[in-house]
Short mmCIF file of C-alpha atoms in Angstrom, two decimals:
data_model
loop_
_atom_site.label_atom_id
_atom_site.label_comp_id
_atom_site.label_asym_id
_atom_site.label_seq_id
_atom_site.Cartn_x
_atom_site.Cartn_y
_atom_site.Cartn_z
CA UNK A 1 -36.77 18.38 -119.97
CA UNK A 2 -33.19 17.46 -119.39
CA UNK A 3 -32.58 20.77 -117.78
CA UNK A 4 -35.50 20.26 -115.40
CA UNK A 5 -34.28 16.86 -114.42
CA UNK A 6 -30.82 18.20 -113.83
CA UNK A 7 -32.14 20.99 -111.60
CA UNK A 8 -34.38 18.51 -109.78
CA UNK A 9 -31.44 16.26 -109.16
CA UNK A 10 -29.36 19.11 -107.76
CA UNK A 11 -32.12 20.03 -105.37
CA UNK A 12 -33.52 16.67 -104.35
CA UNK A 13 -30.32 14.69 -103.89
CA UNK A 14 -28.70 17.12 -101.41
CA UNK A 15 -31.95 17.40 -99.54
CA UNK A 16 -32.13 13.62 -99.25
CA UNK A 17 -28.57 13.44 -97.93
CA UNK A 18 -29.31 16.21 -95.46
CA UNK A 19 -32.44 14.46 -94.25
CA UNK A 20 -30.57 11.19 -93.85
CA UNK A 21 -27.86 12.93 -91.87
CA UNK A 22 -30.42 14.59 -89.69
CA UNK A 23 -32.08 11.27 -89.00
CA UNK A 24 -28.73 9.69 -88.13
CA UNK A 25 -27.98 12.53 -85.72
CA UNK A 26 -31.39 12.31 -84.14
CA UNK A 27 -31.26 8.56 -83.61
CA UNK A 28 -28.62 8.61 -80.84
CA UNK A 29 -30.50 11.40 -79.18
CA UNK A 30 -33.66 9.38 -79.37
CA UNK A 31 -31.81 6.32 -78.17
CA UNK A 32 -30.37 8.28 -75.29
CA UNK A 33 -33.75 9.69 -74.44
CA UNK A 34 -35.25 6.26 -74.70
CA UNK A 35 -32.67 4.99 -72.31
CA UNK A 36 -33.39 7.75 -69.90
CA UNK A 37 -37.06 7.19 -70.28
CA UNK A 38 -36.60 3.49 -69.66
CA UNK A 39 -34.75 4.24 -66.38
CA UNK A 40 -37.05 6.91 -65.13
CA UNK A 41 -38.82 4.35 -62.96
CA UNK A 42 -35.52 3.34 -61.30
CA UNK A 43 -33.67 5.09 -58.52
CA UNK A 44 -30.39 6.84 -58.99
CA UNK A 45 -27.18 5.42 -57.56
CA UNK A 46 -27.20 7.98 -54.80
CA UNK A 47 -30.79 7.13 -53.93
CA UNK A 48 -29.97 3.41 -53.89
CA UNK A 49 -26.93 4.03 -51.68
CA UNK A 50 -28.93 6.14 -49.27
CA UNK A 51 -31.60 3.50 -49.07
CA UNK A 52 -29.17 0.68 -48.42
CA UNK A 53 -27.25 2.69 -45.85
CA UNK A 54 -30.16 3.80 -43.80
CA UNK A 55 -29.28 6.15 -40.96
CA UNK A 56 -29.14 4.51 -37.56
CA UNK A 57 -31.83 5.39 -35.17
CA UNK A 58 -30.68 7.88 -32.60
CA UNK A 59 -30.35 6.16 -29.24
CA UNK A 60 -31.22 8.36 -26.34
CA UNK A 61 -29.98 7.39 -22.88
CA UNK A 62 -32.93 7.10 -20.62
CA UNK A 63 -32.32 7.93 -17.00
CA UNK A 64 -34.10 5.39 -14.84
CA UNK A 65 -36.96 6.75 -12.94
CA UNK A 66 -36.52 7.41 -9.28
CA UNK A 67 -37.47 4.25 -7.39
CA UNK A 68 -40.44 4.28 -5.15
CA UNK A 69 -38.33 3.59 -2.03
CA UNK A 70 -36.29 6.30 -0.38
CA UNK A 71 -32.51 6.34 -0.85
CA UNK A 72 -30.46 5.81 2.34
CA UNK A 73 -29.10 8.78 4.19
CA UNK A 74 -25.55 9.97 3.57
CA UNK A 75 -24.53 8.83 7.07
CA UNK A 76 -25.72 5.30 6.36
CA UNK A 77 -23.85 5.29 3.07
CA UNK A 78 -20.67 6.50 4.77
CA UNK A 79 -20.85 3.85 7.48
CA UNK A 80 -21.50 1.19 4.86
CA UNK A 81 -18.41 2.28 2.92
CA UNK A 82 -16.29 2.26 6.08
CA UNK A 83 -17.52 -1.21 6.97
CA UNK A 84 -16.73 -2.40 3.45
CA UNK A 85 -13.21 -0.94 3.67
CA UNK A 86 -12.68 -2.57 7.05
CA UNK A 87 -13.59 -5.95 5.59
CA UNK A 88 -11.11 -5.63 2.72
CA UNK A 89 -8.22 -8.12 2.57
CA UNK A 90 -5.02 -6.97 4.23
CA UNK A 91 -3.15 -6.52 0.95
CA UNK A 92 -5.80 -4.03 -0.25
CA UNK A 93 -5.63 -1.96 2.93
CA UNK A 94 -1.85 -2.34 3.28
CA UNK A 95 1.07 -2.74 0.91
CA UNK A 96 2.33 -6.30 0.45
CA UNK A 97 5.75 -6.72 -1.14
CA UNK A 98 7.08 -10.26 -1.32
CA UNK A 99 7.34 -11.18 2.40
CA UNK A 100 6.86 -7.66 3.76
CA UNK A 101 3.56 -6.06 4.82
CA UNK A 102 3.35 -2.29 5.32
CA UNK A 103 0.27 -1.06 7.24
CA UNK A 104 1.23 2.47 8.16
CA UNK A 105 -1.34 5.17 8.97
CA UNK A 106 -4.13 3.06 7.51
CA UNK A 107 -7.42 4.79 6.76
CA UNK A 108 -9.97 3.87 8.06
CA UNK A 109 -8.25 3.51 11.42
CA UNK A 110 -6.66 0.12 12.08
CA UNK A 111 -7.50 -0.93 15.63
CA UNK A 112 -6.34 -4.56 15.57
CA UNK A 113 -3.52 -6.48 13.97
CA UNK A 114 -4.68 -7.40 10.45
CA UNK A 115 -4.81 -10.95 9.12
CA UNK A 116 -1.42 -11.54 7.52
CA UNK A 117 -0.35 -13.75 4.61
CA UNK A 118 1.18 -16.93 6.02
CA UNK A 119 4.59 -16.24 4.43
CA UNK A 120 4.95 -12.79 6.06
CA UNK A 121 8.43 -12.20 7.47
CA UNK A 122 8.38 -8.43 8.06
CA UNK A 123 5.42 -6.48 9.45
CA UNK A 124 5.36 -2.70 9.71
CA UNK A 125 2.09 -1.57 11.35
CA UNK A 126 3.19 1.85 12.55
CA UNK A 127 1.10 4.87 13.52
CA UNK A 128 -2.29 3.25 13.76
CA UNK A 129 -4.81 2.82 16.60
CA UNK A 130 -3.97 -0.75 17.66
CA UNK A 131 -4.75 -1.04 21.35
CA UNK A 132 -4.08 -4.69 22.21
CA UNK A 133 -2.03 -7.65 20.99
CA UNK A 134 -3.61 -11.03 21.62
CA UNK A 135 -2.15 -14.55 21.47
CA UNK A 136 -3.98 -15.31 18.23
CA UNK A 137 -2.71 -12.28 16.30
CA UNK A 138 0.55 -13.98 15.27
CA UNK A 139 -0.28 -17.58 16.14
CA UNK A 140 -0.24 -18.81 12.52
CA UNK A 141 2.67 -16.69 11.26
CA UNK A 142 5.75 -18.67 12.27
CA UNK A 143 7.89 -16.97 9.58
CA UNK A 144 7.95 -13.52 11.21
CA UNK A 145 11.46 -12.08 11.66
CA UNK A 146 10.62 -8.43 12.33
CA UNK A 147 7.59 -6.69 13.87
CA UNK A 148 7.34 -2.92 14.11
CA UNK A 149 4.33 -1.52 16.00
CA UNK A 150 5.66 1.98 16.64
CA UNK A 151 3.22 4.78 17.34
CA UNK A 152 0.08 2.87 18.27
CA UNK A 153 -1.89 2.98 21.53
CA UNK A 154 -1.03 -0.53 22.74
CA UNK A 155 -1.62 -0.84 26.45
CA UNK A 156 -1.76 -4.65 26.74
CA UNK A 157 0.08 -7.56 25.16
CA UNK A 158 -1.00 -11.04 26.16
CA UNK A 159 1.88 -13.04 27.59
CA UNK A 160 2.11 -15.59 24.79
CA UNK A 161 1.67 -13.20 21.86
CA UNK A 162 5.34 -13.42 20.76
CA UNK A 163 6.67 -16.42 22.67
CA UNK A 164 6.02 -18.93 19.85
CA UNK A 165 7.67 -16.83 17.13
CA UNK A 166 10.88 -18.82 16.95
CA UNK A 167 12.30 -16.79 14.05
CA UNK A 168 11.52 -13.33 15.42
CA UNK A 169 14.72 -11.28 15.69
CA UNK A 170 13.56 -7.65 15.93
CA UNK A 171 10.62 -6.33 17.92
CA UNK A 172 9.74 -2.62 18.07
CA UNK A 173 7.06 -1.45 20.50
CA UNK A 174 8.14 2.18 20.83
CA UNK A 175 5.70 5.04 21.45
CA UNK A 176 2.86 3.03 22.95
CA UNK A 177 1.23 2.79 26.39
CA UNK A 178 2.71 -0.40 27.76
CA UNK A 179 3.02 -0.83 31.52
CA UNK A 180 4.55 -4.30 31.34
CA UNK A 181 6.38 -6.52 28.87
CA UNK A 182 5.20 -9.96 27.71
CA UNK A 183 7.31 -13.09 27.33
CA UNK A 184 9.85 -12.68 24.55
CA UNK A 185 10.94 -15.19 21.87
CA UNK A 186 14.31 -16.91 22.38
CA UNK A 187 16.05 -15.67 19.21
CA UNK A 188 15.28 -11.99 19.73
CA UNK A 189 18.31 -9.81 19.03
CA UNK A 190 16.74 -6.34 19.23
CA UNK A 191 13.97 -4.93 21.44
CA UNK A 192 12.86 -1.32 21.27
CA UNK A 193 10.31 -0.26 23.90
CA UNK A 194 11.23 3.42 24.15
CA UNK A 195 8.53 5.92 25.09
CA UNK A 196 6.13 3.72 27.03
CA UNK A 197 4.91 3.59 30.64
CA UNK A 198 7.02 0.65 31.78
CA UNK A 199 7.74 0.23 35.47
CA UNK A 200 10.14 -2.18 37.11
CA UNK A 201 7.32 -4.32 38.46
CA UNK A 202 6.04 -4.75 34.91
CA UNK A 203 9.35 -6.24 33.72
CA UNK A 204 10.00 -9.80 34.88
CA UNK A 205 13.28 -10.30 36.68
CA UNK A 206 14.97 -12.62 34.19
CA UNK A 207 13.06 -11.63 31.05
CA UNK A 208 16.26 -10.44 29.31
CA UNK A 209 18.73 -12.75 31.01
CA UNK A 210 17.24 -15.76 29.21
CA UNK A 211 17.70 -14.25 25.76
CA UNK A 212 20.99 -15.65 24.50
CA UNK A 213 21.09 -13.49 21.33
CA UNK A 214 19.83 -10.13 22.61
CA UNK A 215 22.27 -7.43 21.45
CA UNK A 216 20.23 -4.20 21.37
CA UNK A 217 17.91 -3.12 24.18
CA UNK A 218 16.12 0.24 24.15
CA UNK A 219 14.08 1.10 27.26
CA UNK A 220 14.47 4.89 27.32
CA UNK A 221 11.71 7.33 28.28
CA UNK A 222 9.83 4.99 30.61
CA UNK A 223 9.23 4.87 34.37
CA UNK A 224 11.70 2.19 35.44
CA UNK A 225 13.02 2.48 38.99
CA UNK A 226 15.83 -0.08 38.64
CA UNK A 227 17.89 -1.76 35.95
CA UNK A 228 16.82 -5.36 35.23
CA UNK A 229 19.45 -8.13 34.92
CA UNK A 230 21.12 -7.91 31.54
CA UNK A 231 22.50 -10.74 29.33
CA UNK A 232 26.18 -10.96 28.44
CA UNK A 233 25.38 -10.64 24.74
CA UNK A 234 24.23 -7.00 24.97
CA UNK A 235 26.10 -4.46 22.85
CA UNK A 236 23.85 -1.43 23.32
CA UNK A 237 21.50 -0.61 26.21
CA UNK A 238 19.55 2.64 26.50
CA UNK A 239 17.91 3.40 29.86
CA UNK A 240 17.80 7.19 29.66
CA UNK A 241 14.95 9.33 31.01
CA UNK A 242 13.63 6.85 33.58
CA UNK A 243 13.39 7.00 37.38
CA UNK A 244 16.47 4.88 38.12
CA UNK A 245 18.04 5.96 41.40
CA UNK A 246 20.45 3.15 42.32
CA UNK A 247 23.16 1.00 40.81
CA UNK A 248 25.11 -1.94 42.22
CA UNK A 249 28.46 -3.45 41.36
CA UNK A 250 26.56 -6.35 39.82
CA UNK A 251 24.43 -4.26 37.44
CA UNK A 252 26.99 -4.34 34.63
CA UNK A 253 29.99 -6.04 36.21
CA UNK A 254 30.85 -8.84 38.60
CA UNK A 255 31.68 -7.29 41.94
CA UNK A 256 33.84 -10.20 43.12
CA UNK A 257 35.86 -10.44 39.92
CA UNK A 258 37.99 -7.37 39.33
CA UNK A 259 39.46 -8.88 36.17
CA UNK A 260 36.14 -9.31 34.48
CA UNK A 261 35.64 -7.21 31.33
CA UNK A 262 32.37 -6.91 29.46
CA UNK A 263 33.75 -7.00 25.95
CA UNK A 264 30.45 -7.01 24.06
CA UNK A 265 29.03 -3.86 25.68
CA UNK A 266 29.74 -0.88 23.45
CA UNK A 267 27.19 1.74 24.53
CA UNK A 268 25.29 2.53 27.72
CA UNK A 269 22.89 5.46 28.23
CA UNK A 270 21.71 6.41 31.70
CA UNK A 271 21.27 10.18 31.29
CA UNK A 272 18.03 11.74 32.44
CA UNK A 273 17.81 9.61 35.60
CA UNK A 274 18.02 10.90 39.18
CA UNK A 275 21.36 9.15 39.47
CA UNK A 276 24.82 10.34 40.58
CA UNK A 277 27.40 8.29 38.68
CA UNK A 278 30.18 9.52 40.96
CA UNK A 279 28.58 7.60 43.81
CA UNK A 280 29.01 4.30 41.95
CA UNK A 281 32.65 4.18 40.77
CA UNK A 282 32.83 0.38 40.72
CA UNK A 283 29.65 -0.09 38.71
CA UNK A 284 31.35 0.61 35.36
CA UNK A 285 34.85 -0.73 36.00
CA UNK A 286 34.31 -3.67 33.67
CA UNK A 287 33.04 -1.59 30.75
CA UNK A 288 35.24 -0.56 27.86
CA UNK A 289 33.62 2.90 27.87
CA UNK A 290 31.71 4.98 30.39
CA UNK A 291 27.99 5.68 29.86
CA UNK A 292 27.29 8.32 27.25
CA UNK A 293 25.06 11.38 27.71
CA UNK A 294 24.93 14.41 29.99
CA UNK A 295 25.14 13.78 33.74
CA UNK A 296 25.11 16.12 36.71
#
């Protein structure tokens, strides 16, 4: 009996311990499975993230349908653009720097003097298609000191266009189509009207004589037949390539005063005229230097 009990104990007790151990090992598995089973109805983190961050709907640019009306022709569009450009403010068509305005070779073609800022002191409107200067073009710009209109097609300047510009010192009208000169402002010190169509009848007799500060006068490459009266203040006068045929003792000097010397005059050009200087020896006696250039 005792032996049976002993054998039973050796067999049963280890089996019980083994069963207990197995149960303990299975419990975490069961717990883990239970946990998984409990969360089977829930979404995974990735699924939750994807749901929260839903992809944005793809936006497709839709080209508007062609309108029922017909689009304007290219010519109409071009003319509309040109008209719009022509209406632009001066400082969009030209270059405005402080008190200077540069309107050179403007595109589209500039055919009139543009409206200028009131403080403009220097205007450069060269190589355009300006054909006429009217009295109102500079009427409100009393601050102008220099105007350069070289290389336009100006054939007419109204008589009072520059006369009220009390501060104007330099005026350049070279390479135009002028046949006469307008009244000039009193403080003008330099006038360049080279390469025009000026004739003596288009230049008033005392137009230069009244200018007490005129120092530089350029009238070359015109059609002048005679030299107009010149002010004492002149330093340089260019009259080359005209049709001047005669000189007098009073043109540059004072015929009755042999002691008179024209100290201010530094340079005279008369070349390119049908003129024989040798026939007028007393015409230059008061000058500090003879006219420059090539003469026959």
